[in-house]
Tab-separated table of C-alpha atoms in Angstrom:
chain	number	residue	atom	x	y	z
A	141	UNK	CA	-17.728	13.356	-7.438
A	142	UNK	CA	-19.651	10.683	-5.157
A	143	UNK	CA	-22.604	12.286	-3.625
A	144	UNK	CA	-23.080	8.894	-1.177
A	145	UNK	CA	-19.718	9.804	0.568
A	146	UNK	CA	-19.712	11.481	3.489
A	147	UNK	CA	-16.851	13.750	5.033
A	148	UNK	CA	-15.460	10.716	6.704
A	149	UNK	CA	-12.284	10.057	6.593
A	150	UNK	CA	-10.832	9.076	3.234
A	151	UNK	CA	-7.774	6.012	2.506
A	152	UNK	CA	-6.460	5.299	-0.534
A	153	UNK	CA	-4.576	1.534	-1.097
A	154	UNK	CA	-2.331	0.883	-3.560
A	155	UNK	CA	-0.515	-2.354	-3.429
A	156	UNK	CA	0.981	-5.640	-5.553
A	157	UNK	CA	0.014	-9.218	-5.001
A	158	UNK	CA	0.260	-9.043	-1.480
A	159	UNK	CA	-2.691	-6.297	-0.881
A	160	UNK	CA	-5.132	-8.053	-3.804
A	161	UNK	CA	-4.565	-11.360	-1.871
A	162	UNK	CA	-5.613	-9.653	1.472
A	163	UNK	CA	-8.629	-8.439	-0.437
A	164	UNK	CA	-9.020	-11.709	-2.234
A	165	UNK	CA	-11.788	-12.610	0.342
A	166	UNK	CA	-13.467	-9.087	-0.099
A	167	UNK	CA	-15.610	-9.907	3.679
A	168	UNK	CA	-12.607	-9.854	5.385
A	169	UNK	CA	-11.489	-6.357	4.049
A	170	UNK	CA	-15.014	-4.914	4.558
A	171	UNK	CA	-15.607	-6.703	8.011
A	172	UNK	CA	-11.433	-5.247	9.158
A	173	UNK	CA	-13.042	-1.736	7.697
A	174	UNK	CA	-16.238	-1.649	9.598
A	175	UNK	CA	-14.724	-3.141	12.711
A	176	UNK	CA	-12.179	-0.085	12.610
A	177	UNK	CA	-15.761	2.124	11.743
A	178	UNK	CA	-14.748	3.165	8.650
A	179	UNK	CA	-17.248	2.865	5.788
A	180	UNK	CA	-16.071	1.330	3.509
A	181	UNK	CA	-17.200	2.665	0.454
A	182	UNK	CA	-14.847	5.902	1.727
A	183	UNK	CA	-11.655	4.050	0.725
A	184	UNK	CA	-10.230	3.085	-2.455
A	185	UNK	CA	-8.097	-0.336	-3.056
A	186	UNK	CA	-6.550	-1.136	-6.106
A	187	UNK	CA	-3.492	-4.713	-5.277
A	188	UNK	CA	-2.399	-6.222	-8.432
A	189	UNK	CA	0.058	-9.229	-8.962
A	190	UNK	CA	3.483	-8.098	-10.233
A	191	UNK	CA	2.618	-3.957	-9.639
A	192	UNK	CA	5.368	-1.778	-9.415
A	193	UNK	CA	5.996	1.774	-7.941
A	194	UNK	CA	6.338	2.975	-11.632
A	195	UNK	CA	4.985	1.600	-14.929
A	196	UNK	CA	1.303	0.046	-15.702
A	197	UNK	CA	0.879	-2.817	-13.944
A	198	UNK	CA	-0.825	-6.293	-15.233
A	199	UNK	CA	-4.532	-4.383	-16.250
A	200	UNK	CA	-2.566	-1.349	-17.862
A	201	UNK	CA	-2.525	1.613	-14.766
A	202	UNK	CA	-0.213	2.798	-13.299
A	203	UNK	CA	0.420	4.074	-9.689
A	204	UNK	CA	-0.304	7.943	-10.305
A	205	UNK	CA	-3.172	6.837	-12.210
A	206	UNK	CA	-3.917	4.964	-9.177
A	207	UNK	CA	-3.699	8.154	-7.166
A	208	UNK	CA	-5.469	9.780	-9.394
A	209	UNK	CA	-8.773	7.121	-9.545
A	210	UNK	CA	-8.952	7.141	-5.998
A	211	UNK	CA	-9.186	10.816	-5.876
A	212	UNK	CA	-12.159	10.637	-8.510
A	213	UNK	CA	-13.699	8.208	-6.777
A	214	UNK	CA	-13.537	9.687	-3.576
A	215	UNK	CA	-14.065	13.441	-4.229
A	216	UNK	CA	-16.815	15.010	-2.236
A	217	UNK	CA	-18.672	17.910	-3.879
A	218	UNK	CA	-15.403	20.060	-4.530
A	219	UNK	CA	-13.309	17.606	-1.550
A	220	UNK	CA	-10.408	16.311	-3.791
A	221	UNK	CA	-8.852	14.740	-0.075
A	222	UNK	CA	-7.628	11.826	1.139
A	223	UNK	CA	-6.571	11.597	4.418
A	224	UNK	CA	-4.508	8.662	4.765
A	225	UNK	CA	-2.723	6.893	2.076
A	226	UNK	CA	-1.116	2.745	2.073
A	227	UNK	CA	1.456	2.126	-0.232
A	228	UNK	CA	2.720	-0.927	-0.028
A	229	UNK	CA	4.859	-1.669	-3.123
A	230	UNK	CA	8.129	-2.080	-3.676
A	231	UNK	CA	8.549	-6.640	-3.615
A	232	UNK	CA	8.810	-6.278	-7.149
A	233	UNK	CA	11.137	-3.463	-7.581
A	234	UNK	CA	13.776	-5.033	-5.870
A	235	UNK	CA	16.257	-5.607	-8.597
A	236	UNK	CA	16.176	-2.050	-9.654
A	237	UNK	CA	18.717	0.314	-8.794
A	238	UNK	CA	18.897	2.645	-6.108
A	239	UNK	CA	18.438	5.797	-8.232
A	240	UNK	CA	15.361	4.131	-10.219
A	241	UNK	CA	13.658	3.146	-6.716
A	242	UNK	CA	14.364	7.104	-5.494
A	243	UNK	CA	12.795	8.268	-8.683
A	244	UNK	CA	10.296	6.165	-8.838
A	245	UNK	CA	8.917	7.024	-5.244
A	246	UNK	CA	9.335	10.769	-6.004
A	247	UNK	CA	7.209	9.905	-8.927
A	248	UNK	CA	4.136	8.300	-7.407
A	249	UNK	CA	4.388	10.408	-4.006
A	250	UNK	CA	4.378	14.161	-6.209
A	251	UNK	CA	0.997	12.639	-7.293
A	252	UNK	CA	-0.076	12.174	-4.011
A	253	UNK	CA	-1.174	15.797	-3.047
A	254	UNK	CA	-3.445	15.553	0.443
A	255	UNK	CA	-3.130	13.524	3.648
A	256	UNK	CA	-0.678	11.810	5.247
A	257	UNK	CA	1.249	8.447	3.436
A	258	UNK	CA	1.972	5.473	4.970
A	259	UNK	CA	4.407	3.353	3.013
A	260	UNK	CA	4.441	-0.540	4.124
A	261	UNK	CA	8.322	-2.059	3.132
A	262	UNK	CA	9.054	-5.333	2.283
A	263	UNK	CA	8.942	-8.750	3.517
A	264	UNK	CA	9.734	-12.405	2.958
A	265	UNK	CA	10.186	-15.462	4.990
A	266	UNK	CA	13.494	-15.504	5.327
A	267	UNK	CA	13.913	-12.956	8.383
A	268	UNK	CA	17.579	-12.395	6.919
A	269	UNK	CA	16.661	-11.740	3.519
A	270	UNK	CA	19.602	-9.685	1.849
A	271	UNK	CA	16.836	-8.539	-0.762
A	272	UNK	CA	14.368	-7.028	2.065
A	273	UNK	CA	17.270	-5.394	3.998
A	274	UNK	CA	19.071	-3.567	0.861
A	275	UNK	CA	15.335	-2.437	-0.428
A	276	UNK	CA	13.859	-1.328	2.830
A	277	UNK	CA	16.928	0.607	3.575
A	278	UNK	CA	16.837	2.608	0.558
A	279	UNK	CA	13.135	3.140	0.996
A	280	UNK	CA	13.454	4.016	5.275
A	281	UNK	CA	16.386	6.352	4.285
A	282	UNK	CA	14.228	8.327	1.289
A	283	UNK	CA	10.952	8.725	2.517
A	284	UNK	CA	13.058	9.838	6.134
A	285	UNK	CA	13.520	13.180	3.374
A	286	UNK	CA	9.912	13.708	2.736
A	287	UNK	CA	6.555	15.265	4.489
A	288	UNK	CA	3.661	13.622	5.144
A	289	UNK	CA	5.101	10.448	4.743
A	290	UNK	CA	5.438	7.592	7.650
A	291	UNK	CA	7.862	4.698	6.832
A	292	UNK	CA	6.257	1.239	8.073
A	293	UNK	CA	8.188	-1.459	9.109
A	294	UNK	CA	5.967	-4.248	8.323
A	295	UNK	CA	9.206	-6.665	7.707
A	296	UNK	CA	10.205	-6.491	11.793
A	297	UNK	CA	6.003	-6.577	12.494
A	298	UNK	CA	6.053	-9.905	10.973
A	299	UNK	CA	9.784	-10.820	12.468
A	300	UNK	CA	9.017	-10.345	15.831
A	301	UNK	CA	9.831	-13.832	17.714
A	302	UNK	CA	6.737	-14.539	17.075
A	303	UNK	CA	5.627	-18.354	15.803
A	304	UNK	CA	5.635	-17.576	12.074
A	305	UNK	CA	4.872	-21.310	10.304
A	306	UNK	CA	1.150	-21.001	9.208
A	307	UNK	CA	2.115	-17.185	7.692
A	308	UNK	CA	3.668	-17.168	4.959
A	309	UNK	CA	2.977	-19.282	1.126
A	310	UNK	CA	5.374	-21.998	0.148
A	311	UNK	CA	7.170	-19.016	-2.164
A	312	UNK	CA	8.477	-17.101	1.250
A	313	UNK	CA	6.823	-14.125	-0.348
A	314	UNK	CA	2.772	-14.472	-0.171
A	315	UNK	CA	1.453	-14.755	3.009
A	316	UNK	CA	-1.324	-17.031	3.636
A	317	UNK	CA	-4.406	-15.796	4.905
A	318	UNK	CA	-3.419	-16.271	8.475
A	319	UNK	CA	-0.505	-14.405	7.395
């Protein structure tokens, strides 16, 4: 337990590639955080290239180990909550099936015991992407079946007429920092 935290609300972040590069320029996480007067040192982040829902990702952890760092690391006194969890993963489970991605999710969200989830889906540049549509569908559709969870439709955020050439990487997955 972390005697410097307060009883402020709690966040835990788990994402792939695309949440480490928003965090790649740590002031820009940290300024977002205390501009929305959170302090920061009452939220855990963990984005790592190539992470999946299930299975250790590139540094050997996996998402419910995730879960359960962030609940270490933000315990107060005998506080095991988080209020609000981001998970946004799922760009590189794409070419699973549907009953892996369902089992997977039931996996990592059984770990997630407090507060409220907030699942980001998927995106790339191409507004029409085949990939994003079959994926975010299976993922709207389950988590529609579970508490506590919001689905978040980050693909039509980004899609939404708006001018979208300085956002995203010349791979049509990464986002640039604009993005």
């Amino acid at each position: 337990p972390n005697p410097v935290l307060s009883t402020k609300k709690r966040i835990g972040i788990i994402g792939d590639s695309l949440t480490s590069m928003s965090n790649s320029n740590g002031y820009f996480v940290y300024n977002s955080l205390v501009e929305a007067d959170m302090d920061p040192r009452q939220v855990y982040l963990w984005g790592v290239g190539g992470k999946k829902i299930a299975g250790d990702d590139l540094t050997g952890r996996d998402s419910v180990t995730n879960v359960n760092d962030a609940y270490t690391q933000l315990t107060v006194g005998s506080d095991r909550f988080i209020d609000k969890w981001i998970i946004a993963l799922g760009t590189n489970n794409t070419p699973n099936t549907e009953a892996v991605i369902k089992a997977e999710i039931d996996t990592l969200l059984a770990s997630i015991t407090t507060g409220t989830v907030y699942w980001v889906n998927v995106s790339y540049q191409n507004a029409a992407s085949p990939t994003a549509a079959t994926f975010n569908g299976i993922l709207q559709a389950h988590l529609a079946t579970k508490p506590n969870v919001v689905y978040c439709d980050w693909d039509a955020f980004v899609h939404n007429g708006r001018d979208e050439s300085n956002l995203w990487d010349a791979d049509g997955t990464h986002m640039t920092s604009l993005g």
